[in-house]
Coordinates of C-alpha atoms in Angstrom, one line a residue:
M9 CA 153.4 177.7 92.4
N10 CA 155.2 179.2 95.5
K11 CA 155.7 176.9 98.4
K12 CA 154.4 178.2 101.7
I13 CA 156.7 178.5 104.7
F14 CA 155.8 179.0 108.3
Y15 CA 158.0 181.0 110.6
F16 CA 157.9 182.8 114.0
S17 CA 158.5 186.5 114.5
G18 CA 158.3 187.3 118.2
S19 CA 155.4 185.3 119.7
K20 CA 153.3 185.5 116.5
K21 CA 153.0 182.8 114.0
K22 CA 152.9 184.1 110.4
K23 CA 153.0 182.6 106.9
I24 CA 155.1 184.0 104.1
D25 CA 156.0 183.0 100.5
D26 CA 159.2 181.0 100.0
L27 CA 162.0 183.6 99.9
N28 CA 165.4 183.1 98.3
L29 CA 166.9 185.4 100.9
H30 CA 170.6 184.6 100.2
N31 CA 170.7 184.6 96.4
L32 CA 168.5 187.5 95.2
E33 CA 169.6 188.4 91.7
K34 CA 166.8 190.7 90.5
F35 CA 168.9 193.8 90.1
D36 CA 172.4 193.6 88.6
S37 CA 175.0 194.9 91.1
N38 CA 177.2 195.9 88.1
E39 CA 174.5 198.2 86.8
I40 CA 174.1 199.7 90.3
A41 CA 177.8 200.0 90.7
K42 CA 178.0 202.1 87.5
V43 CA 175.4 204.6 88.8
L44 CA 177.2 204.8 92.2
S45 CA 180.6 205.4 90.6
N46 CA 179.2 208.1 88.3
N47 CA 177.9 209.9 91.3
T48 CA 180.6 209.3 93.9
L49 CA 180.9 212.9 95.2
T50 CA 177.1 213.2 95.6
L51 CA 176.6 209.8 97.4
M52 CA 179.7 209.7 99.5
K53 CA 178.7 212.6 101.7
P54 CA 175.7 210.9 103.3
W55 CA 177.5 207.6 103.4
I56 CA 180.7 209.0 105.0
K57 CA 178.7 211.1 107.5
F58 CA 176.7 208.0 108.5
Q59 CA 179.9 205.8 108.7
Q60 CA 181.8 208.4 110.8
E61 CA 179.0 208.7 113.4
W62 CA 178.6 204.9 113.6
I63 CA 182.3 204.3 114.0
N64 CA 182.8 207.1 116.5
N65 CA 179.8 205.9 118.6
I66 CA 181.3 202.4 118.8
Y67 CA 184.4 203.7 120.6
K68 CA 182.3 206.1 122.8
Q69 CA 180.3 203.1 124.0
F70 CA 182.8 200.3 124.1
K71 CA 186.2 202.0 124.3
D72 CA 187.5 199.3 122.1
Y73 CA 186.8 198.3 118.5
D74 CA 187.9 194.7 118.7
K75 CA 185.3 194.0 121.5
Y76 CA 182.5 195.3 119.3
I77 CA 183.7 193.4 116.2
V78 CA 183.6 190.2 118.2
L79 CA 180.1 191.0 119.5
M80 CA 178.9 192.0 116.0
Y81 CA 180.2 188.7 114.6
L82 CA 178.3 186.7 117.2
V83 CA 175.1 188.6 116.8
S84 CA 175.3 188.3 113.0
K85 CA 175.8 184.5 113.3
S86 CA 172.7 184.2 115.5
W87 CA 170.7 186.2 112.9
K88 CA 172.0 184.0 110.1
G89 CA 170.8 180.9 112.0
D90 CA 167.3 182.5 112.4
L91 CA 167.1 183.3 108.7
D92 CA 168.0 179.8 107.8
L93 CA 164.8 178.8 109.8
F94 CA 162.8 181.7 108.2
K95 CA 162.7 183.5 111.4
F96 CA 163.2 187.3 111.8
Y97 CA 162.3 190.1 114.1
S98 CA 161.3 193.7 113.9
I99 CA 163.5 196.2 115.8
D100 CA 160.9 196.5 118.6
E101 CA 160.5 192.7 118.8
Y102 CA 164.3 192.1 119.0
Y103 CA 165.1 194.7 121.6
S104 CA 162.1 193.9 123.8
K105 CA 164.0 190.7 124.9
E106 CA 165.8 190.6 128.2
E107 CA 168.6 188.5 126.8
I108 CA 169.4 186.7 123.6
S109 CA 171.4 183.5 123.2
L110 CA 174.5 183.7 121.0
P111 CA 175.9 180.8 118.9
N112 CA 178.6 178.6 120.3
I113 CA 181.5 179.5 118.1
S114 CA 185.1 178.4 118.6
L115 CA 187.9 180.9 119.3
L116 CA 189.6 179.5 116.2
E117 CA 186.7 180.6 113.9
L118 CA 186.5 184.0 115.5
S119 CA 190.3 184.5 115.2
K120 CA 190.4 183.3 111.6
N121 CA 187.5 185.4 110.3
L122 CA 188.2 188.5 112.4
K123 CA 192.0 188.3 112.0
I124 CA 192.4 188.7 115.8
P125 CA 194.7 186.3 117.8
K126 CA 192.9 183.7 119.8
E127 CA 194.2 184.9 123.1
T128 CA 193.0 188.4 122.3
I129 CA 189.5 187.0 121.4
R130 CA 189.5 185.2 124.8
R131 CA 190.4 188.4 126.6
K132 CA 187.8 190.5 124.8
L133 CA 185.1 188.0 125.7
V134 CA 186.2 188.1 129.4
E135 CA 186.0 191.9 129.2
L136 CA 182.6 191.9 127.6
E137 CA 181.4 189.6 130.4
R138 CA 183.0 191.8 133.1
K139 CA 181.2 194.8 131.6
S140 CA 177.9 192.8 131.7
F141 CA 177.4 192.9 128.0
I142 CA 177.4 189.1 127.8
K143 CA 176.9 186.4 130.4
R144 CA 177.3 182.7 130.5
K145 CA 174.9 180.0 131.5
D146 CA 176.6 176.6 131.4
Q147 CA 178.0 176.5 127.9
I148 CA 175.7 179.1 126.4
I149 CA 176.6 182.8 126.0
F150 CA 173.8 185.4 126.2
L151 CA 173.7 189.0 125.0
T152 CA 172.4 190.9 128.0
E153 CA 169.7 193.6 128.2
S154 CA 172.4 196.3 128.8
A155 CA 174.2 195.3 125.6
L156 CA 171.0 195.4 123.7
N157 CA 170.2 198.9 124.9
I158 CA 173.6 200.3 124.2
Q159 CA 173.8 199.1 120.6
K160 CA 170.2 199.6 119.4
P161 CA 170.8 201.5 116.1
K162 CA 168.0 204.1 116.2
N163 CA 170.0 207.0 114.7
S164 CA 172.0 204.6 112.4
I165 CA 168.8 203.4 110.8
K166 CA 167.6 206.9 110.2
K167 CA 170.9 208.0 108.7
L168 CA 171.2 204.9 106.6
S169 CA 167.6 205.5 105.3
I170 CA 168.7 209.0 104.1
F171 CA 171.6 207.4 102.1
F172 CA 169.3 204.8 100.5
E173 CA 166.7 207.5 99.6
Q174 CA 169.4 209.4 97.7
V175 CA 170.6 206.3 96.0
S176 CA 167.1 205.4 95.0
I177 CA 166.6 208.9 93.5
L178 CA 169.7 208.3 91.3
L179 CA 168.7 204.8 90.4
S180 CA 165.1 205.9 89.5
T181 CA 166.7 207.5 86.4
Q182 CA 167.2 204.0 85.1
D183 CA 164.2 202.2 83.5
W184 CA 165.0 198.9 85.2
F185 CA 164.8 200.3 88.7
G186 CA 161.4 202.0 88.8
P187 CA 160.3 204.9 91.1
S188 CA 162.5 206.2 94.0
I189 CA 161.6 205.4 97.6
K190 CA 161.0 207.9 100.4
R191 CA 163.3 207.8 103.4
E192 CA 160.3 207.3 105.7
D193 CA 159.3 204.2 103.9
I194 CA 162.9 202.9 103.9
E195 CA 163.2 203.5 107.6
L196 CA 159.9 201.7 108.2
Y197 CA 161.1 198.8 106.1
F198 CA 164.4 198.6 108.0
K199 CA 162.6 198.6 111.4
K200 CA 160.0 196.0 110.3
Y201 CA 162.6 193.5 108.9
Y202 CA 165.3 194.6 111.2
T203 CA 167.3 191.4 111.7
I204 CA 167.2 190.6 108.0
V205 CA 168.5 194.1 107.0
W206 CA 170.9 194.5 109.8
N207 CA 172.4 191.1 109.3
R208 CA 173.3 192.2 105.7
Y209 CA 174.7 195.5 107.2
F210 CA 176.9 193.6 109.6
Q211 CA 178.1 191.4 106.7
L212 CA 179.2 194.6 105.0
Q213 CA 180.8 196.2 108.1
I214 CA 182.7 193.3 109.6
P215 CA 185.0 192.7 106.6
F216 CA 185.1 196.5 106.1
L217 CA 186.6 197.0 109.6
V218 CA 188.8 193.9 109.4
N219 CA 190.4 195.1 106.1
W220 CA 191.1 198.6 107.4
K221 CA 192.6 197.1 110.6
T222 CA 194.9 194.9 108.4
I223 CA 196.1 197.9 106.4
F224 CA 196.7 200.2 109.3
G225 CA 197.7 197.7 111.9
D226 CA 194.9 198.8 114.3
L227 CA 191.5 200.5 113.9
E228 CA 192.4 203.5 116.0
S229 CA 195.0 204.6 113.4
W230 CA 192.4 204.1 110.6
V231 CA 189.7 206.1 112.5
I232 CA 192.1 208.9 113.2
W233 CA 193.2 209.0 109.5
A234 CA 189.6 208.8 108.3
N235 CA 188.4 211.6 110.6
M236 CA 191.3 213.7 109.3
G237 CA 190.2 212.9 105.8
I238 CA 186.6 214.0 106.4
N239 CA 187.7 217.2 108.0
Q240 CA 190.1 217.9 105.1
N241 CA 187.4 217.2 102.5
K242 CA 185.2 219.8 104.2
I243 CA 188.0 222.4 104.0
L244 CA 188.8 221.5 100.4
E245 CA 185.1 221.7 99.5
R246 CA 184.9 225.2 101.0
N247 CA 188.1 226.3 99.3
F248 CA 186.9 224.8 96.0
Q249 CA 183.6 226.8 96.1
E250 CA 185.5 230.0 97.1
A251 CA 187.7 229.5 94.0
N252 CA 184.4 229.6 92.0
I253 CA 185.2 226.6 89.8
K254 CA 181.6 226.0 88.7
K255 CA 181.7 225.4 85.0
N256 CA 181.5 222.2 82.9
N257 CA 182.5 218.8 84.4
L258 CA 182.2 220.1 87.9
E259 CA 182.9 216.8 89.6
L260 CA 186.0 216.1 87.5
K261 CA 187.4 219.5 88.2
K262 CA 186.7 219.1 91.9
E263 CA 188.6 215.8 92.0
Q264 CA 191.5 217.3 90.1
Y265 CA 191.5 220.3 92.5
I266 CA 191.6 218.0 95.5
A267 CA 194.4 215.8 94.0
N268 CA 196.5 218.9 93.3
I269 CA 196.2 220.1 96.9
I270 CA 197.0 216.7 98.4
S271 CA 200.1 216.3 96.2
M272 CA 201.6 219.6 97.3
S273 CA 205.2 219.8 98.6
D274 CA 206.0 220.1 102.3
T275 CA 206.9 223.8 101.9
E276 CA 203.7 224.6 100.0
A277 CA 201.6 222.6 102.5
N278 CA 203.1 224.3 105.5
E279 CA 202.1 227.6 104.0
S280 CA 198.6 226.9 102.7
M281 CA 197.1 223.6 103.9
H282 CA 194.7 223.6 106.8
G283 CA 194.3 220.5 108.9
V284 CA 193.1 219.4 112.3
N285 CA 194.9 219.1 115.6
A286 CA 195.2 216.2 118.0
A287 CA 192.8 217.6 120.5
S288 CA 190.0 218.0 117.9
I289 CA 190.6 214.5 116.6
A290 CA 190.3 213.1 120.2
E291 CA 187.1 215.0 120.7
I292 CA 185.5 213.8 117.5
S293 CA 186.5 210.2 117.7
S294 CA 186.4 209.8 121.6
I295 CA 189.8 208.2 121.4
P296 CA 192.1 209.4 124.3
R297 CA 194.3 212.3 123.3
A298 CA 197.5 210.4 124.3
T299 CA 196.5 207.6 122.0
V300 CA 195.7 210.0 119.2
I301 CA 199.2 211.6 119.5
R302 CA 200.9 208.2 119.4
K303 CA 198.9 207.1 116.3
L304 CA 199.6 210.4 114.6
N305 CA 203.3 209.9 115.1
K306 CA 203.0 206.5 113.6
L307 CA 201.0 207.8 110.6
S308 CA 203.6 210.6 110.1
K309 CA 206.4 208.0 109.9
E310 CA 204.4 206.2 107.2
K311 CA 204.4 209.6 105.3
I312 CA 200.6 209.5 104.7
I313 CA 200.0 212.5 106.8
K314 CA 201.8 215.8 107.4
R315 CA 201.8 218.5 110.0
N316 CA 201.8 222.2 109.2
K317 CA 203.3 225.1 111.3
K318 CA 200.1 225.4 113.3
L319 CA 200.5 221.8 114.5
E320 CA 197.5 220.7 112.4
Y321 CA 197.6 217.4 110.6
F322 CA 196.4 216.6 107.1
L323 CA 196.5 213.8 104.6
T324 CA 199.0 213.4 101.8
G325 CA 199.1 211.4 98.6
H326 CA 202.5 210.0 99.5
G327 CA 203.7 206.8 101.3
K328 CA 203.5 203.2 100.3
L329 CA 200.5 202.7 102.6
N330 CA 198.4 205.0 100.3
E331 CA 198.6 202.3 97.5
K332 CA 197.0 199.8 99.9
I333 CA 194.4 202.4 100.9
S334 CA 193.5 203.2 97.3
S335 CA 193.1 199.5 96.5
N336 CA 190.9 198.9 99.5
Y337 CA 188.8 202.0 98.7
L338 CA 187.9 200.5 95.3
N339 CA 187.1 197.2 97.0
N340 CA 184.8 199.0 99.5
Q341 CA 183.0 200.7 96.6
K342 CA 182.3 197.3 95.1
N343 CA 181.0 195.9 98.4
I344 CA 178.8 198.9 99.0
A345 CA 177.3 198.4 95.5
L346 CA 176.6 194.7 96.5
F347 CA 175.0 195.8 99.8
V348 CA 172.8 198.4 98.0
T349 CA 171.8 195.8 95.4
D350 CA 170.9 193.3 98.1
I351 CA 168.8 195.8 100.1
F352 CA 166.8 197.1 97.0
N353 CA 166.2 193.5 96.0
L354 CA 164.6 192.9 99.3
I355 CA 162.5 196.1 99.2
K356 CA 161.4 195.9 95.6
N357 CA 161.7 192.3 94.5
S358 CA 161.0 190.1 97.5
S359 CA 157.7 189.2 99.1
L360 CA 158.7 191.1 102.2
K361 CA 156.6 194.3 102.0
I362 CA 155.8 197.1 104.4

């Protein structure tokens, strides 16, 4: 017999079944990971498109990745506290508030978990307060209405719903999953149980960004590298289609085709490889052009990018840093599978229904 739990959502008192929100194990993440890994090229397009827009929008709004990571961590902690009390909010309920109190967390905890020096954390908090994204009342920090408005993820929820719809279509081929789910229903679910779903999203994204920062030394370098990779993949995709390689094992042939291009010699690359210039990277990422050029020089010294005769930059398969990148990429695939498993467990196997 299920125990009944009372909780508050907004100003309304509701009753729900006892939920094991933190340890759902209905779907096997290993089984989901297999499906994802067998359909990487199909699934990564919507995921990367979503990720690129989300990351680029952060810089456009905050002009600083570290500030947003600090803010994200504090918000996630406040949601975790609510969930421990069986409280959650829809997206409309959450963003209707004028201000939201944030947990009192030490600089040491922030520094340790985000891998940012304590003095830098302190400085970022001061900058967030100066920009009126947070404010202090006695010892309590509040997220302000302007911060809420600027980071409300309307488009992100829509794009993430598209990704989950495509994943559900692939998973529906497995007997254990059941029918696929329409993106409209997924979007509605995300909005209704916003702080539950988005807390899990932040739990994916925070270590994701921290790990890339650790590898590249700063997130600007990683974002520049990633945007180059997205552009390069589009070019390779177009070239691949023009080469008319459309027979058996299409995905395997495509991966081999891309690998061959990336491993070209400097002479071959200068003659045939197209890339993207610094001005275009700055426009896409919203990172100042001077910063982009400085980071491109840094990445060139690491030998993970090259420049052709047209002063366009593209990725290579060389450099020691690429070994770390490959290892982290596999780790990210595992974490995405865990995130997908968690979300579908909520939608299909919990008592939280639309």
